[in-house]
PDB file of C-alpha atoms in Angstrom:
ATOM      1  CA  MET A   1      -2.825   1.006 -17.640  1.00 78.00           C
ATOM      2  CA  ILE A   2      -3.838  -1.084 -14.424  1.00 88.00           C
ATOM      3  CA  ASN A   3      -7.257   1.008 -13.102  1.00 91.00           C
ATOM      4  CA  ILE A   4      -9.010  -0.095  -9.268  1.00 94.00           C
ATOM      5  CA  VAL A   5     -11.164   1.126  -7.442  1.00 94.00           C
ATOM      6  CA  ILE A   6     -11.145   1.866  -3.435  1.00 94.00           C
ATOM      7  CA  PHE A   7     -14.809   1.056  -2.046  1.00 89.00           C
ATOM      8  CA  GLY A   8     -15.136   2.191   2.436  1.00 87.00           C
ATOM      9  CA  ALA A   9     -17.998   3.346   4.131  1.00 85.00           C
ATOM     10  CA  PRO A  10     -17.873   7.062   5.637  1.00 84.00           C
ATOM     11  CA  GLY A  11     -15.112   7.139   7.661  1.00 86.00           C
ATOM     12  CA  ALA A  12     -13.092   4.412   6.118  1.00 90.00           C
ATOM     13  CA  GLY A  13     -10.333   6.182   5.111  1.00 91.00           C
ATOM     14  CA  LYS A  14     -10.613   5.617   1.367  1.00 90.00           C
ATOM     15  CA  GLY A  15      -9.307   8.746  -0.034  1.00 90.00           C
ATOM     16  CA  THR A  16      -6.190   8.937   2.372  1.00 93.00           C
ATOM     17  CA  GLN A  17      -5.386   5.094   1.502  1.00 95.00           C
ATOM     18  CA  ALA A  18      -5.856   6.125  -2.717  1.00 94.00           C
ATOM     19  CA  GLN A  19      -3.768   8.801  -2.242  1.00 93.00           C
ATOM     20  CA  LEU A  20      -1.063   7.002  -0.685  1.00 95.00           C
ATOM     21  CA  LEU A  21      -1.844   3.971  -3.749  1.00 94.00           C
ATOM     22  CA  ALA A  22      -1.987   6.748  -6.342  1.00 92.00           C
ATOM     23  CA  GLU A  23       1.789   8.301  -5.285  1.00 91.00           C
ATOM     24  CA  LYS A  24       3.059   4.800  -5.085  1.00 92.00           C
ATOM     25  CA  TYR A  25       2.217   3.262  -8.114  1.00 89.00           C
ATOM     26  CA  ASP A  26       2.602   7.146  -9.842  1.00 87.00           C
ATOM     27  CA  PHE A  27      -1.279   6.574 -10.525  1.00 88.00           C
ATOM     28  CA  LEU A  28      -3.763   9.324 -11.397  1.00 85.00           C
ATOM     29  CA  HIS A  29      -5.996   9.661  -7.934  1.00 88.00           C
ATOM     30  CA  ILE A  30      -9.695  10.802  -8.756  1.00 87.00           C
ATOM     31  CA  SER A  31     -12.095  11.970  -5.733  1.00 85.00           C
ATOM     32  CA  THR A  32     -15.555  12.124  -6.638  1.00 79.00           C
ATOM     33  CA  GLY A  33     -15.689  13.514  -3.521  1.00 77.00           C
ATOM     34  CA  GLU A  34     -12.892  15.714  -3.774  1.00 81.00           C
ATOM     35  CA  MET A  35     -14.002  17.528  -6.980  1.00 81.00           C
ATOM     36  CA  LEU A  36     -17.781  17.963  -5.959  1.00 81.00           C
ATOM     37  CA  ARG A  37     -16.040  19.361  -3.102  1.00 81.00           C
ATOM     38  CA  GLN A  38     -14.181  21.733  -5.380  1.00 82.00           C
ATOM     39  CA  GLU A  39     -17.002  22.377  -7.847  1.00 79.00           C
ATOM     40  CA  VAL A  40     -19.069  23.823  -4.290  1.00 83.00           C
ATOM     41  CA  ALA A  41     -16.006  25.705  -3.155  1.00 84.00           C
ATOM     42  CA  LEU A  42     -16.017  27.751  -6.953  1.00 84.00           C
ATOM     43  CA  GLY A  43     -18.885  28.493  -6.778  1.00 84.00           C
ATOM     44  CA  THR A  44     -20.098  27.065 -10.007  1.00 80.00           C
ATOM     45  CA  PRO A  45     -23.684  25.896 -10.952  1.00 78.00           C
ATOM     46  CA  LEU A  46     -23.192  22.519 -10.581  1.00 76.00           C
ATOM     47  CA  GLY A  47     -21.615  23.084  -7.361  1.00 79.00           C
ATOM     48  CA  GLN A  48     -24.501  24.983  -5.778  1.00 80.00           C
ATOM     49  CA  ARG A  49     -26.418  21.579  -7.081  1.00 80.00           C
ATOM     50  CA  ALA A  50     -23.938  19.754  -5.178  1.00 79.00           C
ATOM     51  CA  LYS A  51     -24.004  20.958  -1.959  1.00 82.00           C
ATOM     52  CA  ALA A  52     -27.531  21.383  -1.311  1.00 79.00           C
ATOM     53  CA  ILE A  53     -27.580  17.868  -1.871  1.00 78.00           C
ATOM     54  CA  MET A  54     -24.483  16.746   0.077  1.00 76.00           C
ATOM     55  CA  ASP A  55     -25.575  19.160   3.282  1.00 78.00           C
ATOM     56  CA  ARG A  56     -28.221  16.796   3.773  1.00 76.00           C
ATOM     57  CA  GLY A  57     -26.075  13.564   3.498  1.00 70.00           C
ATOM     58  CA  ASP A  58     -27.787  12.766   0.284  1.00 73.00           C
ATOM     59  CA  LEU A  59     -26.561  10.967  -2.454  1.00 69.00           C
ATOM     60  CA  VAL A  60     -25.170  13.384  -5.275  1.00 74.00           C
ATOM     61  CA  GLY A  61     -27.041  12.811  -8.253  1.00 74.00           C
ATOM     62  CA  ASP A  62     -25.903  10.273 -10.639  1.00 75.00           C
ATOM     63  CA  ASP A  63     -25.798  12.810 -13.724  1.00 75.00           C
ATOM     64  CA  ILE A  64     -23.777  15.350 -11.529  1.00 77.00           C
ATOM     65  CA  VAL A  65     -20.825  12.804 -11.005  1.00 77.00           C
ATOM     66  CA  ALA A  66     -20.835  10.566 -13.863  1.00 75.00           C
ATOM     67  CA  GLY A  67     -20.376  14.136 -16.002  1.00 76.00           C
ATOM     68  CA  LEU A  68     -17.558  14.429 -13.848  1.00 77.00           C
ATOM     69  CA  LEU A  69     -15.835  10.673 -13.716  1.00 77.00           C
ATOM     70  CA  ALA A  70     -16.057  11.065 -17.632  1.00 76.00           C
ATOM     71  CA  ARG A  71     -14.107  13.937 -16.989  1.00 74.00           C
ATOM     72  CA  ALA A  72     -11.760  12.698 -14.891  1.00 76.00           C
ATOM     73  CA  ILE A  73     -11.145   9.324 -17.240  1.00 73.00           C
ATOM     74  CA  SER A  74     -11.090  11.487 -20.612  1.00 68.00           C
ATOM     75  CA  LEU A  75      -8.723  13.602 -19.987  1.00 56.00           C
ATOM     76  CA  ARG A  76      -6.060  11.029 -19.426  1.00 53.00           C
ATOM     77  CA  SER A  77      -7.105   9.385 -22.061  1.00 46.00           C
ATOM     78  CA  THR A  78      -5.589  12.618 -24.007  1.00 42.00           C
ATOM     79  CA  LEU A  79      -1.995  12.781 -22.491  1.00 39.00           C
ATOM     80  CA  PRO A  80       0.667  13.082 -23.919  1.00 39.00           C
ATOM     81  CA  SER A  81       2.523   9.554 -24.928  1.00 38.00           C
ATOM     82  CA  PRO A  82       5.501   9.351 -22.475  1.00 38.00           C
ATOM     83  CA  ASP A  83       7.938   9.591 -26.261  1.00 39.00           C
ATOM     84  CA  ALA A  84       5.679  12.852 -26.356  1.00 39.00           C
ATOM     85  CA  ASP A  85       8.679  16.486 -26.308  1.00 42.00           C
ATOM     86  CA  LEU A  86       7.305  17.730 -23.530  1.00 36.00           C
ATOM     87  CA  ASP A  87       9.363  18.374 -20.602  1.00 39.00           C
ATOM     88  CA  PRO A  88       7.670  16.823 -17.268  1.00 37.00           C
ATOM     89  CA  ILE A  89       7.395  19.801 -15.855  1.00 35.00           C
ATOM     90  CA  ASP A  90       5.123  21.193 -17.968  1.00 39.00           C
ATOM     91  CA  ILE A  91       2.783  18.571 -16.912  1.00 35.00           C
ATOM     92  CA  GLU A  92       2.741  18.262 -12.956  1.00 39.00           C
ATOM     93  CA  ARG A  93       2.166  22.508 -14.033  1.00 35.00           C
ATOM     94  CA  LYS A  94      -1.024  21.552 -15.442  1.00 42.00           C
ATOM     95  CA  GLY A  95      -1.953  19.122 -13.158  1.00 42.00           C
ATOM     96  CA  MET A  96      -1.182  15.963 -15.216  1.00 41.00           C
ATOM     97  CA  PRO A  97       0.689  13.031 -13.992  1.00 40.00           C
ATOM     98  CA  HIS A  98       3.716  12.567 -15.909  1.00 41.00           C
ATOM     99  CA  ARG A  99       3.582   8.566 -16.172  1.00 43.00           C
ATOM    100  CA  PRO A 100       0.070   7.919 -17.576  1.00 48.00           C
ATOM    101  CA  GLU A 101      -0.150   4.208 -16.891  1.00 68.00           C
ATOM    102  CA  GLY A 102      -3.593   3.850 -13.524  1.00 84.00           C
ATOM    103  CA  CYS A 103      -6.055   5.206 -12.205  1.00 87.00           C
ATOM    104  CA  ILE A 104      -7.348   5.277  -8.704  1.00 92.00           C
ATOM    105  CA  ILE A 105     -10.683   5.978  -8.375  1.00 92.00           C
ATOM    106  CA  ASP A 106     -12.103   6.917  -5.273  1.00 89.00           C
ATOM    107  CA  GLY A 107     -16.010   8.629  -4.381  1.00 80.00           C
ATOM    108  CA  TYR A 108     -16.969   6.350  -7.034  1.00 85.00           C
ATOM    109  CA  PRO A 109     -19.825   3.788  -7.569  1.00 88.00           C
ATOM    110  CA  ARG A 110     -21.870   3.924  -4.702  1.00 81.00           C
ATOM    111  CA  THR A 111     -25.248   2.024  -6.468  1.00 84.00           C
ATOM    112  CA  VAL A 112     -24.794  -0.770  -8.746  1.00 88.00           C
ATOM    113  CA  GLN A 113     -26.158   1.688 -11.523  1.00 86.00           C
ATOM    114  CA  GLN A 114     -22.872   4.038 -11.172  1.00 86.00           C
ATOM    115  CA  ALA A 115     -21.013   0.401 -11.383  1.00 91.00           C
ATOM    116  CA  GLN A 116     -22.424  -0.299 -14.370  1.00 91.00           C
ATOM    117  CA  THR A 117     -22.419   3.053 -15.604  1.00 87.00           C
ATOM    118  CA  LEU A 118     -18.364   3.059 -14.739  1.00 88.00           C
ATOM    119  CA  GLU A 119     -18.134  -0.491 -16.963  1.00 90.00           C
ATOM    120  CA  PHE A 120     -19.805   2.086 -19.071  1.00 87.00           C
ATOM    121  CA  LEU A 121     -17.182   4.896 -19.269  1.00 84.00           C
ATOM    122  CA  PHE A 122     -14.110   2.199 -19.249  1.00 86.00           C
ATOM    123  CA  ARG A 123     -15.237   0.408 -22.159  1.00 87.00           C
ATOM    124  CA  LYS A 124     -15.696   3.598 -24.132  1.00 83.00           C
ATOM    125  CA  LEU A 125     -11.899   3.844 -23.913  1.00 78.00           C
ATOM    126  CA  ASP A 126     -10.954   0.116 -24.803  1.00 83.00           C
ATOM    127  CA  ARG A 127      -9.873   0.060 -21.130  1.00 85.00           C
ATOM    128  CA  LYS A 128     -10.998  -2.005 -17.906  1.00 89.00           C
ATOM    129  CA  ILE A 129     -11.448  -1.680 -13.873  1.00 92.00           C
ATOM    130  CA  ASP A 130      -8.298  -4.219 -12.600  1.00 93.00           C
ATOM    131  CA  CYS A 131      -9.623  -4.425  -9.092  1.00 93.00           C
ATOM    132  CA  VAL A 132     -11.662  -3.290  -6.262  1.00 95.00           C
ATOM    133  CA  VAL A 133     -10.596  -2.803  -2.758  1.00 95.00           C
ATOM    134  CA  ALA A 134     -12.887  -2.846  -0.278  1.00 94.00           C
ATOM    135  CA  ILE A 135     -11.370  -1.460   3.354  1.00 94.00           C
ATOM    136  CA  ASP A 136     -13.296  -3.338   6.311  1.00 92.00           C
ATOM    137  CA  VAL A 137     -13.846  -0.826   9.965  1.00 90.00           C
ATOM    138  CA  PRO A 138     -16.344  -1.597  12.286  1.00 88.00           C
ATOM    139  CA  ARG A 139     -19.219   0.868  12.999  1.00 83.00           C
ATOM    140  CA  ASP A 140     -18.316   2.227  16.188  1.00 82.00           C
ATOM    141  CA  GLU A 141     -14.773   2.995  14.812  1.00 87.00           C
ATOM    142  CA  LEU A 142     -16.367   4.843  11.479  1.00 85.00           C
ATOM    143  CA  VAL A 143     -18.637   7.410  13.818  1.00 81.00           C
ATOM    144  CA  ARG A 144     -14.974   7.708  16.029  1.00 83.00           C
ATOM    145  CA  ARG A 145     -12.973   8.990  12.951  1.00 85.00           C
ATOM    146  CA  ILE A 146     -15.689  10.847  11.083  1.00 82.00           C
ATOM    147  CA  HIS A 147     -16.200  12.494  14.378  1.00 79.00           C
ATOM    148  CA  GLU A 148     -12.279  13.790  14.860  1.00 80.00           C
ATOM    149  CA  ARG A 149     -12.719  14.438  10.996  1.00 76.00           C
ATOM    150  CA  ALA A 150     -15.590  17.371  11.599  1.00 70.00           C
ATOM    151  CA  ALA A 151     -13.322  18.508  14.899  1.00 72.00           C
ATOM    152  CA  ILE A 152     -10.683  19.615  12.454  1.00 72.00           C
ATOM    153  CA  SER A 153     -12.272  19.903   9.129  1.00 66.00           C
ATOM    154  CA  ASN A 154     -15.271  21.605   9.846  1.00 63.00           C
ATOM    155  CA  ARG A 155     -17.260  20.273   7.158  1.00 59.00           C
ATOM    156  CA  SER A 156     -20.980  20.936   7.045  1.00 55.00           C
ATOM    157  CA  ASP A 157     -21.664  17.145   6.582  1.00 54.00           C
ATOM    158  CA  ASP A 158     -20.115  16.405   9.148  1.00 56.00           C
ATOM    159  CA  ASN A 159     -22.590  17.048  11.987  1.00 65.00           C
ATOM    160  CA  GLU A 160     -24.154  13.971  14.367  1.00 68.00           C
ATOM    161  CA  ASP A 161     -27.787  13.950  11.809  1.00 74.00           C
ATOM    162  CA  VAL A 162     -25.338  14.044   8.312  1.00 75.00           C
ATOM    163  CA  ILE A 163     -22.911  11.420   9.930  1.00 76.00           C
ATOM    164  CA  ARG A 164     -25.678   8.326  10.616  1.00 74.00           C
ATOM    165  CA  HIS A 165     -28.254   9.667   7.859  1.00 79.00           C
ATOM    166  CA  ARG A 166     -24.590   8.103   5.797  1.00 79.00           C
ATOM    167  CA  ILE A 167     -23.533   5.298   7.021  1.00 77.00           C
ATOM    168  CA  GLU A 168     -28.334   4.410   6.449  1.00 81.00           C
ATOM    169  CA  GLU A 169     -27.118   5.599   2.750  1.00 80.00           C
ATOM    170  CA  TYR A 170     -24.355   3.576   2.934  1.00 81.00           C
ATOM    171  CA  ASP A 171     -26.183   0.281   4.287  1.00 79.00           C
ATOM    172  CA  LEU A 172     -28.610   0.615   2.144  1.00 82.00           C
ATOM    173  CA  LYS A 173     -27.759   1.869  -1.711  1.00 79.00           C
ATOM    174  CA  THR A 174     -23.276   1.232  -1.711  1.00 80.00           C
ATOM    175  CA  GLN A 175     -23.346  -2.367   0.426  1.00 82.00           C
ATOM    176  CA  PRO A 176     -25.314  -3.924  -2.668  1.00 90.00           C
ATOM    177  CA  VAL A 177     -22.224  -2.651  -4.736  1.00 91.00           C
ATOM    178  CA  LEU A 178     -19.792  -5.166  -3.091  1.00 91.00           C
ATOM    179  CA  ASP A 179     -22.191  -8.261  -3.942  1.00 92.00           C
ATOM    180  CA  TYR A 180     -21.935  -6.650  -7.441  1.00 94.00           C
ATOM    181  CA  TYR A 181     -18.264  -6.740  -7.399  1.00 95.00           C
ATOM    182  CA  ARG A 182     -17.986  -9.490  -5.689  1.00 94.00           C
ATOM    183  CA  VAL A 183     -19.700 -12.175  -8.059  1.00 94.00           C
ATOM    184  CA  SER A 184     -17.493 -10.918 -11.062  1.00 92.00           C
ATOM    185  CA  GLY A 185     -14.487 -11.396  -9.049  1.00 93.00           C
ATOM    186  CA  LEU A 186     -12.966  -8.365  -9.071  1.00 94.00           C
ATOM    187  CA  LEU A 187     -13.409  -7.500  -5.383  1.00 94.00           C
ATOM    188  CA  VAL A 188     -10.964  -7.874  -2.461  1.00 94.00           C
ATOM    189  CA  SER A 189     -11.269  -6.733   1.429  1.00 93.00           C
ATOM    190  CA  VAL A 190      -8.866  -5.449   4.084  1.00 95.00           C
ATOM    191  CA  ASP A 191      -8.922  -4.860   7.113  1.00 95.00           C
ATOM    192  CA  GLY A 192      -8.890  -1.299   8.016  1.00 94.00           C
ATOM    193  CA  SER A 193      -9.333  -0.833  11.551  1.00 90.00           C
ATOM    194  CA  GLY A 194      -5.565  -0.050  12.398  1.00 88.00           C
ATOM    195  CA  GLU A 195      -3.249   2.941  11.745  1.00 92.00           C
ATOM    196  CA  ILE A 196      -2.842   4.139   8.480  1.00 94.00           C
ATOM    197  CA  ALA A 197       0.884   2.700   7.641  1.00 96.00           C
ATOM    198  CA  GLU A 198      -0.162  -0.716   8.466  1.00 96.00           C
ATOM    199  CA  THR A 199      -3.774  -0.809   6.361  1.00 96.00           C
ATOM    200  CA  ASN A 200      -2.161   0.829   3.506  1.00 96.00           C
ATOM    201  CA  THR A 201       0.871  -2.277   3.848  1.00 96.00           C
ATOM    202  CA  ARG A 202      -1.994  -4.078   3.863  1.00 96.00           C
ATOM    203  CA  ILE A 203      -3.558  -2.765   0.498  1.00 96.00           C
ATOM    204  CA  VAL A 204       0.039  -2.465  -1.541  1.00 95.00           C
ATOM    205  CA  ASN A 205       0.166  -6.294  -0.082  1.00 95.00           C
ATOM    206  CA  LEU A 206      -3.390  -7.323  -1.498  1.00 93.00           C
ATOM    207  CA  ILE A 207      -2.955  -5.848  -4.839  1.00 92.00           C
ATOM    208  CA  ASN A 208       0.636  -6.862  -5.254  1.00 93.00           C
ATOM    209  CA  ARG A 209      -0.447 -10.282  -5.630  1.00 92.00           C
ATOM    210  CA  ARG A 210      -3.569 -10.009  -7.663  1.00 90.00           C
ATOM    211  CA  LEU A 211      -1.976  -8.221  -9.968  1.00 87.00           C
ATOM    212  CA  GLY A 212       1.479  -9.419 -10.030  1.00 85.00           C
ATOM    213  CA  LEU A 213       3.031  -5.811  -9.728  1.00 78.00           C
TER     214      LEU A 213
END
């Protein structure tokens, strides 16, 4: 099974690219940000805790995010085998991919400690991270994209002050994760300043060369 982490600053487009890659390779897309927003929308106790943190632009605590991630990864380990007598439509209705050969993770890890937690979770399932894709986008372009997204999404965590704080948090806490994965030999970087399709082609070419797909 192939497991890929998509890495990038707020506004880099990692969520969009992760979804495109999941569709192309038929992998499960695990977005910690989306899982958190779902919890907030449902008004769960966890969602209420997370909302206050997200509205400030701070990183949600490791205990919350790691719990959601462990649940998502563990779900994959219990999916039916390809030989199981189960209609693919029934599987899709339950929100499970019909060919669970890998996963794409975006929004996690954001700290070195989270990177180590992710490795621990994978080891428990006898799996590993195969590749970490870092999407590089200039700062001015990141700010422009987030402003544009805020105008159409009305997300409470996309106002001017929160945008600046999130980027500062990224520089302070998340950039060291790049060094962590660079030392491990897992990191590949791609220029993400172009159009979505253009960036996606670059990423696909990198992954195919890297993993021999």
